[in-house]
PDB file of C-alpha atoms in Angstrom:
ATOM      1  CA  MET A  23      39.620  20.921  38.685  1.00 60.00           C
ATOM      2  CA  SER A  24      40.399  22.840  35.509  1.00 76.00           C
ATOM      3  CA  ILE A  25      37.741  24.058  33.124  1.00 83.00           C
ATOM      4  CA  GLN A  26      38.111  21.249  30.574  1.00 81.00           C
ATOM      5  CA  TRP A  27      37.598  18.559  33.188  1.00 81.00           C
ATOM      6  CA  VAL A  28      34.579  20.419  34.566  1.00 86.00           C
ATOM      7  CA  LEU A  29      33.119  20.384  31.068  1.00 87.00           C
ATOM      8  CA  VAL A  30      33.926  16.702  30.631  1.00 85.00           C
ATOM      9  CA  SER A  31      32.311  15.820  33.956  1.00 85.00           C
ATOM     10  CA  GLY A  32      29.209  17.848  33.013  1.00 88.00           C
ATOM     11  CA  PHE A  33      29.126  16.098  29.657  1.00 87.00           C
ATOM     12  CA  LEU A  34      29.380  12.759  31.486  1.00 88.00           C
ATOM     13  CA  TYR A  35      26.437  13.638  33.743  1.00 89.00           C
ATOM     14  CA  SER A  36      24.440  14.685  30.684  1.00 89.00           C
ATOM     15  CA  GLU A  37      25.207  11.376  28.997  1.00 85.00           C
ATOM     16  CA  ILE A  38      24.110   9.450  32.092  1.00 88.00           C
ATOM     17  CA  ALA A  39      20.842  11.440  32.253  1.00 88.00           C
ATOM     18  CA  LEU A  40      20.151  10.866  28.546  1.00 84.00           C
ATOM     19  CA  ALA A  41      20.902   7.155  28.890  1.00 83.00           C
ATOM     20  CA  LEU A  42      18.464   6.936  31.804  1.00 85.00           C
ATOM     21  CA  LEU A  43      15.819   8.775  29.787  1.00 83.00           C
ATOM     22  CA  LEU A  44      16.286   6.405  26.864  1.00 79.00           C
ATOM     23  CA  SER A  45      15.994   3.464  29.248  1.00 79.00           C
ATOM     24  CA  ILE A  46      12.613   4.560  30.644  1.00 79.00           C
ATOM     25  CA  PRO A  47      10.111   1.943  29.390  1.00 76.00           C
ATOM     26  CA  TRP A  48       6.965   4.107  29.256  1.00 77.00           C
ATOM     27  CA  ILE A  49       8.505   6.543  26.787  1.00 74.00           C
ATOM     28  CA  SER A  50       7.843   4.765  23.501  1.00 73.00           C
ATOM     29  CA  CYS A  51      10.067   4.827  20.455  1.00 69.00           C
ATOM     30  CA  LYS A  52       7.307   6.648  18.569  1.00 71.00           C
ATOM     31  CA  ARG A  53       7.490   9.551  21.007  1.00 76.00           C
ATOM     32  CA  TRP A  54      11.273   9.658  20.742  1.00 73.00           C
ATOM     33  CA  HIS A  55      10.879   9.662  16.963  1.00 71.00           C
ATOM     34  CA  ARG A  56       8.525  12.657  17.212  1.00 75.00           C
ATOM     35  CA  ILE A  57      11.044  14.438  19.410  1.00 74.00           C
ATOM     36  CA  PHE A  58      13.849  13.676  16.963  1.00 70.00           C
ATOM     37  CA  ASN A  59      11.715  14.958  14.072  1.00 71.00           C
ATOM     38  CA  SER A  60      10.978  18.289  15.764  1.00 71.00           C
ATOM     39  CA  SER A  61      12.274  21.437  14.092  1.00 73.00           C
ATOM     40  CA  LEU A  62      14.995  22.197  16.661  1.00 69.00           C
ATOM     41  CA  VAL A  63      16.312  18.635  16.841  1.00 67.00           C
ATOM     42  CA  ALA A  64      16.110  18.342  13.059  1.00 66.00           C
ATOM     43  CA  LEU A  65      18.226  21.503  12.765  1.00 71.00           C
ATOM     44  CA  ILE A  66      20.789  20.049  15.146  1.00 71.00           C
ATOM     45  CA  GLY A  67      20.526  16.651  13.455  1.00 66.00           C
ATOM     46  CA  SER A  68      21.794  18.078  10.187  1.00 68.00           C
ATOM     47  CA  TYR A  69      25.126  18.689  11.968  1.00 75.00           C
ATOM     48  CA  VAL A  70      25.028  15.653  14.253  1.00 72.00           C
ATOM     49  CA  ASN A  71      27.893  13.865  12.498  1.00 77.00           C
ATOM     50  CA  TRP A  72      30.186  16.864  12.834  1.00 83.00           C
ATOM     51  CA  ILE A  73      29.177  17.329  16.483  1.00 80.00           C
ATOM     52  CA  PHE A  74      29.838  13.671  17.199  1.00 82.00           C
ATOM     53  CA  ILE A  75      33.253  13.818  15.531  1.00 86.00           C
ATOM     54  CA  CYS A  76      34.191  16.985  17.483  1.00 86.00           C
ATOM     55  CA  PHE A  77      33.150  15.517  20.855  1.00 83.00           C
ATOM     56  CA  LEU A  78      34.835  12.230  20.021  1.00 86.00           C
ATOM     57  CA  SER A  79      38.062  13.984  19.038  1.00 88.00           C
ATOM     58  CA  CYS A  80      38.084  16.127  22.201  1.00 87.00           C
ATOM     59  CA  LEU A  81      37.425  13.123  24.427  1.00 87.00           C
ATOM     60  CA  VAL A  82      40.121  11.076  22.713  1.00 90.00           C
ATOM     61  CA  VAL A  83      42.636  13.908  23.197  1.00 90.00           C
ATOM     62  CA  LEU A  84      41.702  14.313  26.855  1.00 87.00           C
ATOM     63  CA  PHE A  85      41.745  10.565  27.366  1.00 88.00           C
ATOM     64  CA  ALA A  86      45.256  10.378  25.924  1.00 89.00           C
ATOM     65  CA  ASP A  87      46.323  13.306  28.115  1.00 86.00           C
ATOM     66  CA  SER A  88      44.996  11.578  31.237  1.00 85.00           C
ATOM     67  CA  ILE A  89      46.907   8.424  30.303  1.00 87.00           C
ATOM     68  CA  ARG A  90      50.050  10.500  29.843  1.00 86.00           C
ATOM     69  CA  GLU A  91      49.636  12.123  33.265  1.00 83.00           C
ATOM     70  CA  MET A  92      49.043   8.745  34.889  1.00 82.00           C
ATOM     71  CA  TYR A  93      52.223   7.449  33.269  1.00 82.00           C
ATOM     72  CA  VAL A  94      54.173  10.529  34.415  1.00 79.00           C
ATOM     73  CA  TYR A  95      53.093  10.443  38.064  1.00 75.00           C
ATOM     74  CA  THR A  96      52.947   6.688  38.558  1.00 77.00           C
ATOM     75  CA  GLY A  97      55.912   5.659  40.762  1.00 64.00           C
ATOM     76  CA  LYS A  98      57.251   9.185  41.209  1.00 60.00           C
ATOM     77  CA  ASP A  99      56.666   9.095  44.975  1.00 54.00           C
ATOM     78  CA  LYS A 100      58.810   5.983  45.203  1.00 53.00           C
ATOM     79  CA  GLN A 101      61.522   7.671  43.193  1.00 56.00           C
ATOM     80  CA  VAL A 102      61.405  10.615  45.592  1.00 52.00           C
ATOM     81  CA  ASP A 103      61.674   8.262  48.593  1.00 52.00           C
ATOM     82  CA  VAL A 104      64.662   6.569  47.043  1.00 46.00           C
ATOM     83  CA  ALA A 105      66.304   9.930  46.444  1.00 47.00           C
ATOM     84  CA  GLY A 106      65.840  10.701  50.184  1.00 48.00           C
ATOM     85  CA  ALA A 107      65.188  14.399  49.675  1.00 48.00           C
ATOM     86  CA  SER A 108      61.412  14.274  49.658  1.00 52.00           C
ATOM     87  CA  THR A 109      59.087  15.870  52.072  1.00 63.00           C
ATOM     88  CA  PRO A 110      55.553  14.744  53.001  1.00 66.00           C
ATOM     89  CA  ALA A 111      54.128  17.757  51.172  1.00 70.00           C
ATOM     90  CA  ALA A 112      55.897  16.779  47.952  1.00 69.00           C
ATOM     91  CA  GLN A 113      54.656  13.199  48.220  1.00 71.00           C
ATOM     92  CA  GLU A 114      51.115  14.418  48.861  1.00 75.00           C
ATOM     93  CA  HIS A 115      51.391  16.720  45.860  1.00 74.00           C
ATOM     94  CA  ILE A 116      52.523  13.858  43.635  1.00 76.00           C
ATOM     95  CA  LEU A 117      49.783  11.546  44.940  1.00 78.00           C
ATOM     96  CA  MET A 118      47.224  14.299  44.404  1.00 81.00           C
ATOM     97  CA  ARG A 119      48.360  14.761  40.810  1.00 81.00           C
ATOM     98  CA  LEU A 120      48.227  10.996  40.307  1.00 81.00           C
ATOM     99  CA  PHE A 121      44.718  10.877  41.795  1.00 84.00           C
ATOM    100  CA  ARG A 122      43.606  13.669  39.467  1.00 83.00           C
ATOM    101  CA  ALA A 123      45.111  11.885  36.488  1.00 83.00           C
ATOM    102  CA  GLN A 124      43.309   8.668  37.404  1.00 86.00           C
ATOM    103  CA  ARG A 125      40.060  10.578  37.984  1.00 86.00           C
ATOM    104  CA  ASN A 126      40.394  12.273  34.611  1.00 86.00           C
ATOM    105  CA  PHE A 127      41.183   8.925  33.026  1.00 89.00           C
ATOM    106  CA  TYR A 128      37.951   7.384  34.357  1.00 90.00           C
ATOM    107  CA  ILE A 129      35.852  10.443  33.512  1.00 89.00           C
ATOM    108  CA  THR A 130      37.068  10.663  29.927  1.00 89.00           C
ATOM    109  CA  GLY A 131      36.994   6.883  29.428  1.00 90.00           C
ATOM    110  CA  ILE A 132      33.419   6.552  30.663  1.00 90.00           C
ATOM    111  CA  SER A 133      32.369   9.645  28.682  1.00 89.00           C
ATOM    112  CA  LEU A 134      33.947   8.228  25.535  1.00 89.00           C
ATOM    113  CA  PHE A 135      32.274   4.870  26.086  1.00 90.00           C
ATOM    114  CA  LEU A 136      28.864   6.439  26.778  1.00 89.00           C
ATOM    115  CA  LEU A 137      29.176   8.681  23.716  1.00 88.00           C
ATOM    116  CA  ILE A 138      29.535   5.650  21.455  1.00 88.00           C
ATOM    117  CA  VAL A 139      26.768   3.788  23.321  1.00 88.00           C
ATOM    118  CA  LEU A 140      24.380   6.744  23.127  1.00 86.00           C
ATOM    119  CA  ARG A 141      24.976   7.201  19.418  1.00 85.00           C
ATOM    120  CA  THR A 142      24.169   3.526  18.888  1.00 86.00           C
ATOM    121  CA  MET A 143      21.086   3.767  21.123  1.00 83.00           C
ATOM    122  CA  LEU A 144      19.775   6.866  19.359  1.00 81.00           C
ATOM    123  CA  THR A 145      20.312   5.253  15.965  1.00 82.00           C
ATOM    124  CA  ARG A 146      18.512   2.086  17.060  1.00 81.00           C
ATOM    125  CA  VAL A 147      15.631   4.016  18.656  1.00 79.00           C
ATOM    126  CA  SER A 148      15.152   6.103  15.525  1.00 78.00           C
ATOM    127  CA  ARG A 149      15.281   2.997  13.343  1.00 81.00           C
ATOM    128  CA  VAL A 150      12.785   1.136  15.547  1.00 80.00           C
ATOM    129  CA  ALA A 151      10.480   4.170  15.517  1.00 77.00           C
ATOM    130  CA  ARG A 152      10.607   4.296  11.709  1.00 79.00           C
ATOM    131  CA  LEU A 153       9.894   0.578  11.532  1.00 81.00           C
ATOM    132  CA  GLU A 154       6.930   0.977  13.898  1.00 78.00           C
ATOM    133  CA  ALA A 155       5.604   3.881  11.822  1.00 77.00           C
ATOM    134  CA  ASN A 156       5.995   1.833   8.628  1.00 81.00           C
ATOM    135  CA  TYR A 157       4.320  -1.140  10.315  1.00 81.00           C
ATOM    136  CA  GLU A 158       1.370   0.988  11.426  1.00 81.00           C
ATOM    137  CA  ALA A 159       1.071   2.487   7.944  1.00 82.00           C
ATOM    138  CA  MET A 160       1.199  -0.973   6.372  1.00 85.00           C
ATOM    139  CA  GLN A 161      -1.351  -2.240   8.896  1.00 83.00           C
ATOM    140  CA  LYS A 162      -3.696   0.628   8.051  1.00 85.00           C
ATOM    141  CA  GLN A 163      -3.202  -0.047   4.361  1.00 85.00           C
ATOM    142  CA  ALA A 164      -3.929  -3.743   4.941  1.00 85.00           C
ATOM    143  CA  VAL A 165      -7.113  -2.899   6.878  1.00 85.00           C
ATOM    144  CA  SER A 166      -8.246  -0.453   4.192  1.00 83.00           C
ATOM    145  CA  ALA A 167      -7.369  -2.971   1.474  1.00 82.00           C
ATOM    146  CA  GLY A 168      -9.337  -5.667   3.341  1.00 80.00           C
ATOM    147  CA  SER A 169     -12.373  -3.417   3.693  1.00 83.00           C
ATOM    148  CA  MET A 170     -12.071  -2.408   0.047  1.00 82.00           C
ATOM    149  CA  ASN A 171     -11.758  -6.063  -0.951  1.00 79.00           C
ATOM    150  CA  LYS A 172     -14.855  -6.918   1.090  1.00 82.00           C
ATOM    151  CA  LYS A 173     -16.727  -4.041  -0.484  1.00 82.00           C
ATOM    152  CA  LEU A 174     -15.681  -5.171  -3.957  1.00 81.00           C
ATOM    153  CA  LEU A 175     -16.761  -8.741  -3.158  1.00 81.00           C
ATOM    154  CA  ASP A 176     -20.165  -7.487  -1.994  1.00 81.00           C
ATOM    155  CA  GLU A 177     -20.521  -5.391  -5.133  1.00 78.00           C
ATOM    156  CA  ASN A 178     -19.443  -8.358  -7.228  1.00 76.00           C
ATOM    157  CA  SER A 179     -22.020 -10.626  -5.608  1.00 77.00           C
ATOM    158  CA  ALA A 180     -24.704  -7.954  -6.091  1.00 75.00           C
ATOM    159  CA  LEU A 181     -23.679  -7.599  -9.739  1.00 72.00           C
ATOM    160  CA  LYS A 182     -23.809 -11.371 -10.127  1.00 71.00           C
ATOM    161  CA  LYS A 183     -27.334 -11.430  -8.728  1.00 71.00           C
ATOM    162  CA  MET A 184     -28.346  -8.600 -11.030  1.00 68.00           C
ATOM    163  CA  THR A 185     -26.636 -10.363 -13.919  1.00 64.00           C
ATOM    164  CA  GLU A 186     -28.454 -13.596 -13.146  1.00 60.00           C
ATOM    165  CA  GLY A 187     -31.772 -11.754 -13.187  1.00 58.00           C
ATOM    166  CA  LYS A 188     -30.774 -10.006 -16.410  1.00 60.00           C
ATOM    167  CA  GLU A 189     -29.748 -13.338 -17.922  1.00 61.00           C
ATOM    168  CA  ASP A 190     -33.201 -14.721 -17.146  1.00 64.00           C
ATOM    169  CA  MET A 191     -34.744 -11.627 -18.697  1.00 67.00           C
ATOM    170  CA  VAL A 192     -32.475 -11.982 -21.720  1.00 66.00           C
ATOM    171  CA  GLU A 193     -33.515 -15.597 -22.119  1.00 74.00           C
ATOM    172  CA  GLU A 194     -37.186 -14.592 -21.890  1.00 71.00           C
ATOM    173  CA  VAL A 195     -36.601 -11.851 -24.437  1.00 69.00           C
ATOM    174  CA  LYS A 196     -34.873 -14.352 -26.728  1.00 78.00           C
ATOM    175  CA  LYS A 197     -37.791 -16.719 -26.373  1.00 78.00           C
ATOM    176  CA  MET A 198     -40.223 -13.889 -27.143  1.00 77.00           C
ATOM    177  CA  GLU A 199     -38.143 -12.941 -30.197  1.00 78.00           C
ATOM    178  CA  GLU A 200     -38.192 -16.551 -31.357  1.00 81.00           C
ATOM    179  CA  LEU A 201     -41.956 -16.667 -30.851  1.00 77.00           C
ATOM    180  CA  LYS A 202     -42.305 -13.423 -32.794  1.00 79.00           C
ATOM    181  CA  ASP A 203     -40.218 -14.888 -35.602  1.00 80.00           C
ATOM    182  CA  GLN A 204     -42.374 -18.011 -35.586  1.00 80.00           C
ATOM    183  CA  VAL A 205     -45.532 -15.892 -35.638  1.00 77.00           C
ATOM    184  CA  LYS A 206     -44.140 -13.837 -38.519  1.00 80.00           C
ATOM    185  CA  ALA A 207     -43.252 -17.019 -40.403  1.00 81.00           C
ATOM    186  CA  ALA A 208     -46.739 -18.400 -39.748  1.00 77.00           C
ATOM    187  CA  GLU A 209     -48.268 -15.126 -40.901  1.00 79.00           C
ATOM    188  CA  LYS A 210     -46.144 -15.266 -44.063  1.00 83.00           C
ATOM    189  CA  LYS A 211     -47.249 -18.852 -44.669  1.00 79.00           C
ATOM    190  CA  ALA A 212     -50.865 -17.903 -44.008  1.00 76.00           C
ATOM    191  CA  ALA A 213     -50.574 -14.952 -46.371  1.00 77.00           C
ATOM    192  CA  THR A 214     -49.021 -17.188 -49.014  1.00 81.00           C
ATOM    193  CA  SER A 215     -51.733 -19.797 -48.503  1.00 77.00           C
ATOM    194  CA  LYS A 216     -54.385 -17.084 -48.673  1.00 77.00           C
ATOM    195  CA  ALA A 217     -52.884 -15.752 -51.876  1.00 77.00           C
ATOM    196  CA  ASP A 218     -52.809 -19.252 -53.340  1.00 76.00           C
ATOM    197  CA  ALA A 219     -56.380 -19.853 -52.275  1.00 74.00           C
ATOM    198  CA  GLU A 220     -57.464 -16.525 -53.804  1.00 78.00           C
ATOM    199  CA  ALA A 221     -55.680 -17.418 -57.012  1.00 78.00           C
ATOM    200  CA  MET A 222     -57.330 -20.821 -57.083  1.00 79.00           C
ATOM    201  CA  ARG A 223     -60.726 -19.214 -56.381  1.00 76.00           C
ATOM    202  CA  LYS A 224     -60.246 -16.772 -59.222  1.00 79.00           C
ATOM    203  CA  GLN A 225     -59.081 -19.585 -61.462  1.00 79.00           C
ATOM    204  CA  SER A 226     -62.125 -21.615 -60.471  1.00 74.00           C
ATOM    205  CA  GLU A 227     -64.417 -18.680 -61.180  1.00 77.00           C
ATOM    206  CA  ASN A 228     -62.762 -18.203 -64.557  1.00 77.00           C
ATOM    207  CA  LEU A 229     -63.166 -21.887 -65.310  1.00 77.00           C
ATOM    208  CA  THR A 230     -66.787 -21.754 -64.246  1.00 77.00           C
ATOM    209  CA  MET A 231     -67.417 -18.728 -66.420  1.00 82.00           C
ATOM    210  CA  GLU A 232     -65.615 -20.389 -69.331  1.00 78.00           C
ATOM    211  CA  TYR A 233     -67.621 -23.531 -68.767  1.00 71.00           C
ATOM    212  CA  ASP A 234     -70.860 -21.573 -68.743  1.00 76.00           C
ATOM    213  CA  ARG A 235     -69.848 -19.784 -71.905  1.00 78.00           C
ATOM    214  CA  LEU A 236     -69.037 -23.057 -73.598  1.00 78.00           C
ATOM    215  CA  LEU A 237     -72.369 -24.492 -72.524  1.00 77.00           C
ATOM    216  CA  ILE A 238     -74.159 -21.486 -73.985  1.00 82.00           C
ATOM    217  CA  GLU A 239     -72.282 -21.814 -77.267  1.00 79.00           C
ATOM    218  CA  HIS A 240     -72.960 -25.537 -77.306  1.00 72.00           C
ATOM    219  CA  GLN A 241     -76.630 -24.884 -76.773  1.00 78.00           C
ATOM    220  CA  LYS A 242     -76.669 -22.348 -79.583  1.00 79.00           C
ATOM    221  CA  LEU A 243     -74.999 -24.815 -81.913  1.00 77.00           C
ATOM    222  CA  GLN A 244     -77.491 -27.469 -80.964  1.00 78.00           C
ATOM    223  CA  ASP A 245     -80.302 -25.045 -81.626  1.00 77.00           C
ATOM    224  CA  LEU A 246     -78.869 -24.277 -85.056  1.00 78.00           C
ATOM    225  CA  ILE A 247     -78.357 -27.873 -85.871  1.00 76.00           C
ATOM    226  CA  THR A 248     -81.783 -29.051 -84.716  1.00 70.00           C
ATOM    227  CA  PRO A 249     -83.984 -26.880 -87.095  1.00 58.00           C
ATOM    228  CA  SER A 250     -81.922 -27.884 -90.146  1.00 53.00           C
ATOM    229  CA  ASP A 251     -82.494 -31.526 -89.297  1.00 52.00           C
ATOM    230  CA  LYS A 252     -86.200 -30.978 -89.044  1.00 49.00           C
ATOM    231  CA  LYS A 253     -86.295 -29.370 -92.476  1.00 49.00           C
ATOM    232  CA  ASP A 254     -84.547 -32.321 -94.048  1.00 51.00           C
ATOM    233  CA  ASP A 255     -87.249 -34.585 -92.696  1.00 50.00           C
TER     234      ASP A 255
END
């Protein structure tokens, strides 16, 4: 087996091993995602498209070469028999070359098929891992939002209770202010009434004094008038 077919067979065995690893159920997609996000794999991943194209091109070339060899050596032993100049060694050599061509055909075909399948599997695993990570992040955000919402509801209910108590206090304060206003109005009315009463008292005193003065003057006039009448008699 030449060196290129040894490499292709080794690549085929590597693909089979990787496919088996990806098929193991207890290795989760999250762990594969961590492996893919490692520094070494991330460095290789930056060139993964070029690597895939190179391997794909090499496998396609080798696959075409194996088909060509199969086409060349298919039916050659019969042609040699018809010619009548063949030997058993020549027929064995032709059959051996045909067997190698068929072997190479199957190796390259399966390698090419597994390369496409593995690329699809790796893409799907990485996508599923990202979706799981996003789902876990969204779930954590939902849990934190729910706890925050519950906390806000508790604070809102506590504020409502405090507000209800404050509303009662505000109503009491309003009532006290109204009572104070009523007391002030009553005090103003009482002060006005007191002032009116004081004015009336002073007016009454003045009237009394004026009345007394008038009585005195009247008595003096009577006294003046009474002696003159007596003299006339």
